[in-house]
Coordinates of N, CA, C and O and ligand atoms in Angstrom, one line a residue:
X913 N 0.9 -1.3 0.0 CA 0.1 0.1 0.0 C 1.0 1.2 0.0 O 2.0 1.3 0.4
X914 N 0.1 2.4 -0.5 CA 1.0 3.7 -0.5 C 0.5 4.4 0.5 O -1.0 5.0 0.4
X915 N 1.2 4.8 1.6 CA 0.5 5.6 2.6 C 1.4 7.0 2.9 O 2.5 6.9 3.2
X916 N 0.6 8.0 2.5 CA 1.3 9.4 2.4 C 0.9 10.3 3.2 O -0.3 10.5 3.6
X917 N 1.8 11.0 4.1 CA 1.4 12.3 4.9 C 1.7 13.5 4.1 O 2.8 13.4 3.4
X918 N 0.8 14.2 4.1 CA 0.9 15.5 3.5 C 0.9 16.7 4.5 O 0.2 16.7 5.5
X919 N 2.2 17.1 4.7 CA 2.6 17.8 5.7 C 2.8 19.4 5.6 O 3.4 19.6 4.4
X920 N 2.5 20.2 6.4 CA 2.9 21.8 6.4 C 1.9 22.5 7.0 O 0.9 22.1 7.5
X921 N 2.2 23.7 7.3 CA 1.3 24.8 7.9 C -0.1 24.9 7.3 O -0.4 24.7 6.1
X922 N -0.9 25.5 8.2 CA -2.3 25.8 7.7 C -2.2 26.8 6.4 O -1.5 27.7 6.3
X923 N -2.8 26.3 5.3 CA -2.9 27.3 4.1 C -1.8 26.8 3.1 O -1.7 27.6 2.1
X924 N -1.1 25.7 3.5 CA 0.2 25.4 2.4 C -0.3 24.7 1.3 O 0.3 24.4 0.4
X925 N -1.7 24.2 1.2 CA -2.2 23.5 -0.1 C -2.1 22.1 0.1 O -2.4 21.4 -0.8
X926 N -2.3 21.6 1.3 CA -2.5 20.2 1.8 C -3.7 19.6 0.9 O -3.7 18.5 0.3
X927 N -4.9 20.5 1.3 CA -6.2 19.8 0.8 C -6.1 19.7 -0.8 O -6.6 18.7 -1.3
X928 N -5.7 20.8 -1.4 CA -5.8 21.0 -2.8 C -4.9 20.0 -3.5 O -5.3 19.2 -4.4
X929 N -3.5 19.7 -3.0 CA -2.8 18.8 -3.5 C -3.4 17.3 -3.3 O -3.1 16.3 -4.1
X930 N -3.8 17.1 -2.3 CA -4.4 15.9 -1.5 C -5.4 15.2 -2.7 O -5.5 14.1 -3.1
X931 N -6.2 16.3 -3.1 CA -7.5 15.6 -3.9 C -6.7 15.2 -5.1 O -7.4 14.3 -6.0
X932 N -5.6 16.0 -5.8 CA -5.2 15.6 -6.9 C -4.4 14.2 -6.9 O -4.2 13.5 -7.7
X933 N -3.7 14.2 -5.7 CA -3.0 12.9 -5.5 C -3.9 11.8 -5.4 O -3.6 10.6 -6.2
X934 N -4.9 11.8 -4.8 CA -5.8 10.5 -4.6 C -6.5 10.1 -6.0 O -6.5 8.9 -6.1
X935 N -6.7 11.2 -6.7 CA -7.3 10.6 -8.1 C -6.2 9.9 -8.9 O -6.8 8.9 -9.5
X936 N -5.0 10.4 -8.9 CA -4.2 9.7 -9.8 C -3.8 8.4 -9.2 O -3.3 7.3 -9.8
X937 N -3.7 8.5 -7.8 CA -3.0 7.0 -7.6 C -4.1 6.1 -6.5 O -3.8 5.2 -6.0
X938 N -5.4 6.4 -6.8 CA -6.4 5.7 -5.9 C -6.4 5.4 -4.3 O -6.3 4.3 -4.1
X939 N -6.2 6.5 -3.8 CA -5.9 6.5 -2.4 C -7.3 6.9 -1.6 O -7.9 7.7 -2.1
X940 N -7.3 6.7 -0.4 CA -8.4 7.2 0.5 C -7.8 8.6 1.2 O -6.7 8.5 1.5
X941 N -8.7 9.5 0.9 CA -8.2 10.8 1.5 C -8.7 11.0 2.9 O -10.0 10.9 3.4
X942 N -7.7 11.0 4.0 CA -8.1 11.2 5.4 C -7.9 12.5 5.9 O -6.7 12.8 6.1
X943 N -8.4 13.5 5.8 CA -8.2 14.8 6.3 C -9.0 15.0 7.7 O -10.4 15.0 7.7
X944 N -8.4 15.4 8.7 CA -9.1 15.4 10.0 C -9.8 16.7 10.0 O -10.8 16.5 10.7
X945 N -9.3 17.6 9.4 CA -10.2 18.8 9.4 C -11.5 18.8 8.5 O -12.8 19.2 9.2
X946 N -11.5 18.1 7.6 CA -12.9 17.8 6.9 C -13.7 16.8 7.6 O -14.8 17.2 7.7
X947 N -13.2 15.7 8.4 CA -13.9 15.0 9.3 C -14.7 15.8 10.4 O -15.7 15.6 10.5
X948 N -13.7 16.6 11.0 CA -14.5 17.3 12.0 C -15.7 18.6 11.4 O -16.4 18.6 12.1
X949 N -15.2 19.1 10.4 CA -16.3 20.0 9.8 C -17.5 19.3 9.4 O -18.5 19.8 9.6
X950 N -17.4 18.1 9.0 CA -18.5 17.2 8.6 C -19.3 16.9 10.1 O -20.6 17.2 10.0
X951 N -18.5 16.8 11.2 CA -19.5 16.4 12.5 C -19.9 17.6 13.0 O -20.9 17.7 13.7
X952 N -19.4 18.9 12.7 CA -19.6 20.1 13.1 C -21.3 20.5 12.6 O -22.3 20.9 12.9
X953 N -21.2 20.2 11.1 CA -22.4 20.3 10.3 C -23.5 19.5 10.8 O -24.6 20.0 10.7
X954 N -23.2 18.2 11.2 CA -24.2 17.3 11.6 C -24.6 17.5 13.0 O -25.2 16.5 13.4
X955 N -24.0 18.6 13.8 CA -24.0 18.8 15.2 C -24.0 17.4 15.9 O -24.6 17.3 16.7
X956 N -23.0 16.7 15.7 CA -22.9 15.3 16.6 C -22.1 15.8 17.8 O -21.5 16.9 17.7
X957 N -21.9 14.8 18.7 CA -21.3 15.2 19.9 C -19.7 15.6 19.7 O -19.2 16.6 20.1
X958 N -19.1 14.7 18.8 CA -17.5 15.0 18.4 C -17.6 16.5 17.7 O -16.7 17.1 18.0
X959 N -18.5 16.8 17.0 CA -18.6 17.9 16.1 C -18.6 19.1 17.3 O -17.8 20.3 17.2
X960 N -19.6 19.1 18.3 CA -19.9 20.0 19.2 C -18.5 20.3 20.1 O -18.0 21.3 20.3
X961 N -17.7 19.2 20.4 CA -16.4 19.3 21.2 C -15.4 19.8 20.1 O -14.7 20.9 20.5
X962 N -15.2 19.4 19.0 CA -14.4 19.8 18.2 C -14.4 21.4 17.8 O -13.4 22.3 17.9
X963 N -15.9 21.9 17.7 CA -16.0 23.3 17.3 C -15.2 24.3 18.3 O -14.6 25.3 18.1
X964 N -15.5 23.8 19.4 CA -14.8 24.9 20.6 C -13.5 25.0 20.5 O -13.1 26.1 20.7
X965 N -12.5 24.2 19.9 CA -11.2 24.3 19.8 C -11.1 24.9 18.4 O -10.3 25.9 18.4
X966 N -11.7 24.4 17.4 CA -11.4 24.8 16.0 C -11.6 26.4 15.8 O -10.9 27.1 15.1
X967 N -12.6 26.7 16.5 CA -13.1 28.4 16.2 C -12.0 29.2 16.9 O -11.9 30.4 16.6
X968 N -11.3 28.7 17.8 CA -10.3 29.5 18.4 C -8.7 29.1 17.7 O -7.8 29.6 18.3
X969 N -8.9 28.2 16.7 CA -7.5 27.9 15.9 C -6.7 26.9 17.0 O -5.5 26.9 16.8
X970 N -7.3 26.4 18.1 CA -6.6 25.6 18.9 C -6.5 24.1 18.2 O -7.7 23.8 17.5
X971 N -5.7 23.1 18.8 CA -5.9 21.8 18.4 C -6.8 21.1 19.2 O -7.1 21.2 20.3
X972 N -7.6 20.1 18.4 CA -8.6 19.3 19.3 C -7.8 18.3 20.0 O -6.7 18.0 19.5
X973 N -8.2 18.0 21.3 CA -7.2 17.0 21.9 C -6.7 15.9 21.2 O -7.6 15.2 20.4
X974 N -5.7 15.5 21.3 CA -5.0 14.3 20.8 C -6.1 13.2 20.8 O -6.1 12.3 19.9
X975 N -6.3 12.7 21.9 CA -7.1 11.2 21.9 C -8.2 11.2 21.4 O -8.7 10.4 20.7
X976 N -8.9 12.4 21.3 CA -10.2 12.5 20.5 C -9.9 12.5 19.0 O -10.5 11.7 18.2
X977 N -8.8 13.0 18.6 CA -8.5 13.1 17.2 C -8.1 11.7 16.9 O -8.3 11.1 15.6
X978 N -7.1 11.1 17.8 CA -6.5 9.8 17.4 C -7.8 8.6 17.2 O -7.6 8.1 16.3
X979 N -8.6 8.7 18.2 CA -9.8 7.8 18.2 C -10.7 7.9 16.9 O -11.0 7.1 16.1
X980 N -10.7 9.3 16.5 CA -11.6 9.5 15.3 C -10.9 9.0 14.1 O -11.6 8.4 13.3
X981 N -9.6 9.3 13.9 CA -8.8 8.9 13.0 C -8.9 7.3 12.7 O -8.9 6.8 11.7
X982 N -8.7 6.6 14.1 CA -8.7 5.3 13.8 C -10.1 4.7 13.3 O -10.1 3.8 12.4
X983 N -11.3 5.3 13.7 CA -12.5 4.9 13.1 C -12.6 5.2 11.7 O -13.0 4.2 11.0
X984 N -12.0 6.3 11.4 CA -12.0 6.5 9.9 C -11.3 5.5 9.1 O -11.7 5.0 7.9
X985 N -10.2 5.3 9.4 CA -9.2 4.2 8.9 C -10.0 2.9 8.6 O -10.1 2.2 7.6
X986 N -10.8 2.5 9.8 CA -11.4 1.1 9.7 C -12.6 1.2 8.8 O -13.2 0.1 8.4
X987 N -13.1 2.2 8.7 CA -14.3 2.3 7.8 C -14.1 2.5 6.3 O -15.1 2.7 5.4
X988 N -12.9 2.8 6.1 CA -12.2 3.0 4.6 C -12.6 1.8 3.7 O -12.2 0.5 4.1
X989 N -13.1 1.9 2.5 CA -13.1 0.8 1.6 C -11.7 0.4 1.1 O -10.8 1.2 1.3
X990 N -11.5 -0.7 0.4 CA -10.1 -1.0 0.0 C -9.8 0.0 -1.2 O -10.4 0.5 -1.9
X991 N -8.5 0.3 -1.0 CA -7.8 1.3 -2.0 C -6.3 0.9 -2.1 O -6.0 -0.1 -1.4
X992 N -5.6 1.7 -2.9 CA -4.2 1.5 -2.8 C -3.6 2.0 -1.6 O -2.3 1.6 -1.4
X993 N -4.2 2.8 -0.7 CA -3.5 3.3 0.4 C -4.2 4.7 0.9 O -5.4 4.8 0.5
X994 N -3.6 5.3 1.6 CA -4.3 6.5 2.4 C -3.4 7.7 2.2 O -2.2 7.6 2.1
X995 N -4.1 8.9 2.2 CA -3.3 10.2 2.3 C -3.6 10.9 3.6 O -4.9 10.9 3.7
X996 N -2.9 11.0 4.3 CA -3.1 11.5 5.8 C -3.0 13.2 5.6 O -1.7 13.5 5.3
X997 N -4.1 13.9 5.5 CA -3.9 15.5 5.5 C -4.4 16.0 6.8 O -5.7 15.9 7.2
X998 N -3.5 16.9 7.4 CA -3.9 17.5 8.8 C -3.5 16.4 9.9 O -4.0 16.8 11.1
X999 N -2.9 15.4 9.7 CA -2.7 14.3 10.5 C -1.5 13.6 10.4 O -1.4 13.4 9.2
X1000 N -0.5 13.4 11.1 CA -0.4 14.0 12.6 C 0.0 15.3 12.8 O 0.6 16.0 11.9
X1001 N -0.4 15.9 13.7 CA 0.1 17.3 14.1 C 0.8 17.3 15.4 O 1.2 18.5 15.8
X1002 N 0.9 16.4 16.2 CA 1.8 16.4 17.3 C 2.5 15.0 17.2 O 2.2 14.2 16.6
X1003 N 3.6 15.0 18.1 CA 4.4 13.8 18.4 C 3.6 12.5 18.8 O 3.6 11.6 18.3
X1004 N 2.6 12.7 19.7 CA 1.8 11.7 20.1 C 0.9 11.2 19.0 O 0.7 10.0 18.9
X1005 N 0.4 12.1 18.1 CA -0.4 11.6 17.1 C 0.5 10.7 16.0 O -0.1 9.7 15.5
X1006 N 1.8 11.2 16.0 CA 2.6 10.6 14.9 C 3.1 9.1 15.6 O 3.1 8.4 14.7
X1007 N 3.0 9.0 16.7 CA 3.5 7.6 17.4 C 2.3 7.0 17.1 O 2.5 5.6 16.9
X1008 N 1.0 7.2 17.5 CA -0.2 6.7 17.7 C -0.4 6.2 16.0 O -1.0 5.0 15.9
X1009 N 0.1 6.9 14.9 CA -0.2 6.6 13.6 C 0.5 5.5 13.2 O 0.3 4.4 12.6
X1010 N 1.9 5.5 13.9 CA 2.7 4.4 13.6 C 2.2 3.1 14.0 O 2.2 1.9 13.4
X1011 N 1.6 3.2 15.2 CA 1.0 1.9 16.0 C -0.2 1.5 15.2 O -0.4 0.4 14.8
X1012 N -1.2 2.4 14.8 CA -2.2 1.9 13.9 C -1.9 1.3 12.7 O -2.4 0.5 12.3
X1013 N -0.9 1.8 12.0 CA -0.5 1.1 10.8 C 0.1 -0.3 10.9 O 0.0 -0.9 10.1
X1014 N 0.9 -0.2 12.0 CA 1.8 -1.6 12.3 C 0.7 -2.5 12.6 O 1.0 -3.7 12.1
X1015 N -0.3 -2.4 13.0 CA -1.2 -3.3 13.3 C -1.9 -3.8 12.1 O -2.6 -4.8 11.9
X1016 N -1.9 -3.1 11.2 CA -2.6 -3.6 9.8 C -1.3 -4.2 9.1 O -1.6 -4.3 7.7
X1017 N -0.2 -4.2 9.7 CA 1.0 -4.6 8.7 C 1.7 -3.6 7.8 O 2.1 -3.8 6.7
X1018 N 1.1 -2.2 8.1 CA 1.7 -1.0 7.0 C 2.5 -0.1 7.7 O 2.6 -0.2 9.0
X1019 N 2.9 0.7 6.9 CA 3.9 1.8 7.4 C 3.6 3.0 6.5 O 3.0 2.9 5.7
X1020 N 4.1 4.1 6.8 CA 4.2 5.3 6.2 C 5.1 5.0 4.9 O 6.3 4.8 5.1
X1021 N 4.8 5.4 3.6 CA 5.5 5.2 2.5 C 6.3 6.7 2.5 O 7.7 6.6 2.0
X1022 N 5.7 7.8 2.5 CA 6.3 8.9 2.1 C 5.7 10.1 2.9 O 4.6 10.2 3.3
X1023 N 6.6 11.1 3.3 CA 6.2 12.3 4.0 C 6.4 13.5 3.0 O 7.6 13.7 2.8
X1024 N 5.4 14.0 2.6 CA 5.5 15.2 1.6 C 5.4 16.5 2.3 O 4.2 16.7 2.9
X1025 N 6.3 17.3 2.6 CA 6.2 18.7 3.4 C 6.4 19.7 2.4 O 7.1 19.9 1.5
X1026 N 5.0 20.4 2.6 CA 5.0 21.7 1.6 C 5.6 23.0 2.4 O 5.0 23.5 3.1
X1027 N 6.3 23.7 1.6 CA 7.0 24.9 2.0 C 6.3 26.2 1.6 O 6.4 26.4 0.3
X1028 N 5.8 26.9 2.5 CA 5.1 28.2 2.1 C 5.5 29.2 3.1 O 5.7 28.8 4.3
X1029 N 5.9 30.5 2.7 CA 6.4 31.5 3.6 C 4.9 32.1 4.4 O 3.9 31.9 3.9
X1030 N 5.4 32.7 5.6 CA 4.3 33.0 6.4 C 3.2 34.1 5.8 O 2.1 34.0 6.2
X1031 N 4.0 35.0 5.2 CA 3.0 36.1 4.4 C 2.1 35.3 3.5 O 1.1 35.9 3.4
X1032 N 2.6 34.5 2.6 CA 1.8 33.9 1.8 C 0.8 33.2 2.4 O -0.4 33.2 2.0
X1033 N 1.1 32.3 3.4 CA -0.1 31.7 4.2 C -1.1 32.4 4.7 O -2.2 32.2 4.4
X1034 N -0.9 33.6 5.2 CA -1.9 34.7 5.8 C -2.8 35.1 4.6 O -4.0 35.2 4.8
X1035 N -2.3 35.4 3.5 CA -2.9 35.8 2.5 C -3.6 34.9 2.0 O -4.9 35.2 1.6
X1036 N -3.3 33.6 1.8 CA -4.2 32.6 1.2 C -5.5 32.5 2.2 O -6.5 32.1 1.8
X1037 N -5.2 32.2 3.4 CA -6.1 31.9 4.4 C -7.1 33.0 4.5 O -8.3 32.6 4.6
X1038 N -6.6 34.1 4.5 CA -7.7 35.3 4.5 C -8.7 35.2 3.3 O -9.8 35.5 3.4
X1039 N -8.0 34.9 2.1 CA -8.8 34.7 1.0 C -9.7 33.6 1.1 O -11.1 33.8 0.6
X1040 N -9.3 32.5 1.5 CA -10.0 31.3 1.6 C -11.3 31.7 2.7 O -12.6 31.1 2.5
X1041 N -11.1 32.5 3.8 CA -12.0 32.8 4.6 C -13.1 33.6 4.1 O -14.4 33.4 4.1
X1042 N -12.9 34.5 3.1 CA -13.7 35.4 2.4 C -14.6 34.4 1.2 O -15.7 34.5 1.0
X1043 N -14.0 33.4 0.7 CA -14.4 32.6 -0.5 C -15.4 31.4 0.2 O -16.4 31.0 -0.3
X1044 N -14.9 30.8 1.0 CA -15.5 29.6 1.7 C -16.3 29.9 2.9 O -17.0 29.0 3.2
X1045 N -16.1 30.8 3.4 CA -16.7 31.0 4.6 C -16.3 30.5 5.9 O -17.1 30.3 7.0
X1046 N -15.2 29.6 5.8 CA -14.6 28.9 6.8 C -14.4 29.8 8.1 O -13.7 30.9 7.9
X1047 N -15.0 29.3 9.1 CA -15.0 30.4 10.3 C -13.6 30.6 10.7 O -13.3 31.7 10.9
X1048 N -12.8 29.7 10.7 CA -11.3 29.6 11.4 C -10.2 30.5 10.5 O -9.3 30.8 10.7
X1049 N -10.9 30.8 9.2 CA -10.0 31.6 8.3 C -10.5 33.1 8.3 O -9.9 33.7 7.4
X1050 N -11.5 33.5 9.0 CA -12.1 34.8 9.0 C -11.2 35.8 9.9 O -11.4 36.9 9.6
X1051 N -10.7 35.2 10.8 CA -10.1 36.2 11.7 C -8.4 36.1 11.7 O -8.0 34.9 11.8
X1052 N -8.1 37.3 11.7 CA -6.3 37.3 11.4 C -5.9 36.6 12.6 O -4.6 35.9 12.7
X1053 N -6.5 36.9 13.8 CA -6.0 36.5 15.1 C -5.9 35.0 15.3 O -5.0 34.1 15.6
X1054 N -7.1 34.6 14.6 CA -7.2 32.9 14.7 C -6.3 32.2 13.8 O -5.5 31.2 14.1
X1055 N -6.0 33.0 12.7 CA -5.0 32.3 11.7 C -3.6 32.4 12.3 O -2.9 31.4 12.4
X1056 N -3.4 33.5 13.0 CA -2.0 33.5 13.6 C -1.8 32.6 14.7 O -0.8 32.2 14.9
X1057 N -3.0 32.4 15.5 CA -2.8 31.4 16.6 C -2.5 30.0 16.0 O -1.8 29.1 16.5
X1058 N -3.1 29.6 14.9 CA -2.8 28.3 14.1 C -1.5 28.3 13.7 O -0.9 27.0 13.8
X1059 N -0.9 29.3 13.2 CA 0.4 29.3 12.7 C 1.3 29.0 13.8 O 2.4 28.4 13.7
X1060 N 0.9 29.8 14.8 CA 1.8 29.6 16.1 C 1.9 28.3 16.7 O 2.9 27.7 17.1
X1061 N 0.8 27.7 16.8 CA 0.7 26.2 17.3 C 1.4 25.4 16.2 O 2.1 24.5 16.7
X1062 N 1.3 25.7 15.1 CA 2.0 24.9 14.2 C 3.4 24.8 14.4 O 4.4 23.7 14.5
X1063 N 4.0 26.0 14.7 CA 5.5 26.1 14.9 C 5.9 25.5 16.3 O 6.8 24.8 16.3
X1064 N 4.8 25.5 17.3 CA 5.2 25.3 18.5 C 4.9 23.5 18.6 O 5.9 22.9 19.3
X1065 N 4.0 23.0 17.9 CA 3.6 21.6 18.3 C 3.8 20.7 17.1 O 4.0 19.4 17.2
X1066 N 3.6 21.3 15.8 CA 3.7 20.4 14.6 C 5.1 20.4 13.9 O 5.4 19.5 13.4
X1067 N 5.7 21.5 13.8 CA 6.9 21.6 13.3 C 8.1 20.5 13.7 O 8.8 20.2 12.8
X1068 N 8.1 20.3 14.9 CA 9.0 19.2 15.5 C 8.8 17.7 14.7 O 9.8 17.0 14.9
X1069 N 7.6 17.6 14.0 CA 7.5 16.2 13.4 C 8.5 16.2 12.0 O 8.7 15.0 11.7
X1070 N 9.0 17.4 11.8 CA 9.9 17.4 10.4 C 11.0 16.4 11.2 O 11.6 15.6 10.3
X1071 N 11.6 16.8 12.5 CA 12.7 16.0 13.0 C 12.5 14.5 12.8 O 13.2 13.6 12.7
X1072 N 11.0 14.4 13.4 CA 10.7 12.9 13.6 C 10.9 12.2 12.4 O 11.0 11.0 12.5
X1073 N 10.4 12.8 11.2 CA 10.4 12.2 9.9 C 11.6 12.2 9.0 O 11.8 11.5 8.1
X1074 N 12.4 13.4 9.3 CA 13.5 13.8 8.4 C 14.5 12.7 8.2 O 15.0 12.3 7.0
X1075 N 14.7 12.1 9.4 CA 15.7 11.0 9.2 C 15.3 9.4 8.9 O 16.1 8.5 8.8
X1076 N 14.0 9.5 8.4 CA 13.5 8.1 8.1 C 13.8 7.7 6.9 O 13.5 6.7 6.3
X1077 N 14.2 8.8 5.9 CA 14.8 8.3 4.6 C 13.5 8.7 3.6 O 13.6 8.4 2.5
X1078 N 12.2 8.9 3.9 CA 10.9 9.0 3.1 C 10.5 10.4 3.3 O 9.2 10.6 3.1
X1079 N 11.4 11.4 3.8 CA 10.8 12.6 3.8 C 11.3 13.6 2.8 O 12.3 13.6 2.3
X1080 N 10.3 14.4 2.1 CA 10.4 15.1 0.8 C 9.9 16.6 1.2 O 8.8 16.6 1.5
X1081 N 10.8 17.5 1.0 CA 10.4 19.0 1.1 C 10.2 19.4 -0.5 O 10.8 19.1 -1.3
X1082 N 8.9 19.9 -0.6 CA 8.6 20.6 -1.7 C 8.1 22.1 -1.8 O 7.4 22.3 -0.7
X1083 N 8.4 22.7 -2.7 CA 8.1 24.2 -2.7 C 6.6 24.2 -2.9 O 6.0 23.8 -3.9
X1084 N 6.0 24.8 -2.1 CA 4.6 24.9 -2.2 C 3.9 26.3 -2.7 O 2.9 26.7 -2.7
X1085 N 4.9 27.0 -3.3 CA 4.6 28.2 -3.7 C 4.5 28.2 -5.4 O 5.5 27.5 -5.9
X1086 N 3.8 29.0 -6.0 CA 4.0 29.0 -7.6 C 2.7 28.2 -8.0 O 1.6 28.3 -7.3
X1087 N 2.5 27.9 -9.4 CA 1.4 27.4 -10.2 C 1.0 26.0 -9.3 O 2.0 25.3 -9.1
X1088 N -0.4 25.9 -9.1 CA -0.7 24.6 -8.7 C -0.1 23.2 -9.5 O 0.4 22.3 -8.7
X1089 N -0.4 23.5 -10.7 CA 0.0 22.5 -11.4 C 1.4 22.0 -11.3 O 1.9 20.9 -11.3
X1090 N 2.5 23.1 -11.1 CA 3.9 22.8 -11.1 C 4.2 22.1 -9.8 O 5.1 21.2 -9.6
X1091 N 3.4 22.5 -8.7 CA 3.6 21.8 -7.3 C 3.3 20.4 -7.5 O 4.0 19.5 -7.1
X1092 N 2.1 20.0 -8.3 CA 1.5 18.8 -8.3 C 2.5 17.8 -9.1 O 2.6 16.8 -8.8
X1093 N 3.0 18.5 -10.1 CA 4.2 17.7 -11.0 C 5.3 17.3 -10.0 O 5.8 16.1 -10.2
X1094 N 5.8 18.2 -9.3 CA 6.9 17.8 -8.4 C 6.5 16.7 -7.6 O 7.3 15.8 -7.3
X1095 N 5.2 16.9 -6.9 CA 4.7 15.7 -5.8 C 4.8 14.6 -6.6 O 5.2 13.4 -6.2
X1096 N 4.1 14.5 -8.0 CA 4.0 13.1 -8.7 C 5.3 12.6 -9.1 O 5.6 11.3 -8.8
X1097 N 6.5 13.5 -9.4 CA 7.9 12.7 -9.5 C 8.4 12.1 -8.5 O 8.7 10.8 -8.4
X1098 N 8.1 12.7 -7.0 CA 8.6 12.1 -5.8 C 7.8 10.7 -5.7 O 8.4 9.6 -5.3
X1099 N 6.4 10.8 -5.8 CA 5.7 9.5 -5.6 C 6.2 8.4 -6.7 O 6.2 7.3 -6.4
X1100 N 6.0 8.9 -7.9 CA 6.5 7.9 -9.0 C 7.9 7.2 -8.9 O 7.9 6.0 -8.9
X1101 N 8.7 8.2 -8.3 CA 10.1 7.7 -8.0 C 9.9 6.6 -6.9 O 10.7 5.5 -6.9
X1102 N 9.2 6.6 -5.9 CA 9.0 5.9 -4.8 C 8.5 4.6 -5.5 O 8.7 3.3 -4.9
X1103 N 7.4 4.7 -6.2 CA 6.6 3.3 -6.7 C 7.7 2.5 -7.5 O 7.7 1.3 -7.5
X1104 N 8.4 3.1 -8.3 CA 9.5 2.5 -9.0 C 10.5 1.6 -8.3 O 10.9 0.9 -8.4
Ligands
LIG1032 P1 -5.7 24.0 8.2 O1 -4.6 23.0 7.6 O2 -6.0 25.2 7.3 O3 -5.4 24.4 9.7 P2 -7.6 21.7 8.6 O4 -8.6 21.7 7.9 O5 -6.5 20.7 8.5 O6 -7.0 23.1 8.2 O7 -7.6 21.9 10.2 C1 -8.6 22.8 10.8 C2 -8.7 22.8 12.3 O8 -9.1 21.3 12.8 C3 -7.4 22.9 13.1 O9 -7.2 24.2 13.2 C4 -7.7 22.0 14.4 O10 -8.5 22.9 15.2 C5 -8.6 21.0 13.9 N1 -7.5 19.7 13.5 C6 -7.4 19.2 12.3 N2 -6.5 18.3 12.4 C7 -6.2 18.1 13.6 C8 -5.5 17.4 14.3 N3 -4.6 16.3 13.9 N4 -5.1 17.4 15.7 C9 -5.9 18.3 16.2 N5 -6.7 19.1 15.7 C10 -6.9 19.1 14.3

């Protein structure tokens, strides 16, 4: 199976690129943000809990997120593998993911890290706030909080994965197509 983590700060293009990757390689897209937003829309107990954190730009607690992801993995239909988008975001989540996958006899194949400058992130997220109505993209303060949490809690995952031999840094600025091309090159190279 092909199990890819798409990694990077809020607004780096994880969701956009994930959609293109799953189409080409027939993978299941597991976006923790999307699952939380669906739960919020459905007003489920999980959604009510997650909303309190998301609206402030804070991370949903690890155990809640890990349990949810575990469920999602188990509910997925057969495919060539998974793309993890927005997960893991903490060291504990990364360790849990290793355990979850190893129980299935699987492991992470590739970590694709998208590099985008902070100014560009802020610009993109404010625009997305206007266009999509996403609550957490509407306030500059909430966006800055998310970027701050990314730096404090998520960025350390680079060290966690960097020495694994399957970590790839990709420039996330420029035309969407050319970023996708660079990603496909890395994935094709791995498959060969
Ligand atoms: P972005 O990458 O733009 O922040 P996401 O859709 O990935 O967008 O995440 C939106 C929000 O959902 C996060 O700010 C956080 O509150 C919550 N969330 C998503 N994934 C996780 C996770 N792995 N752990 C904790 N909270 C998460």
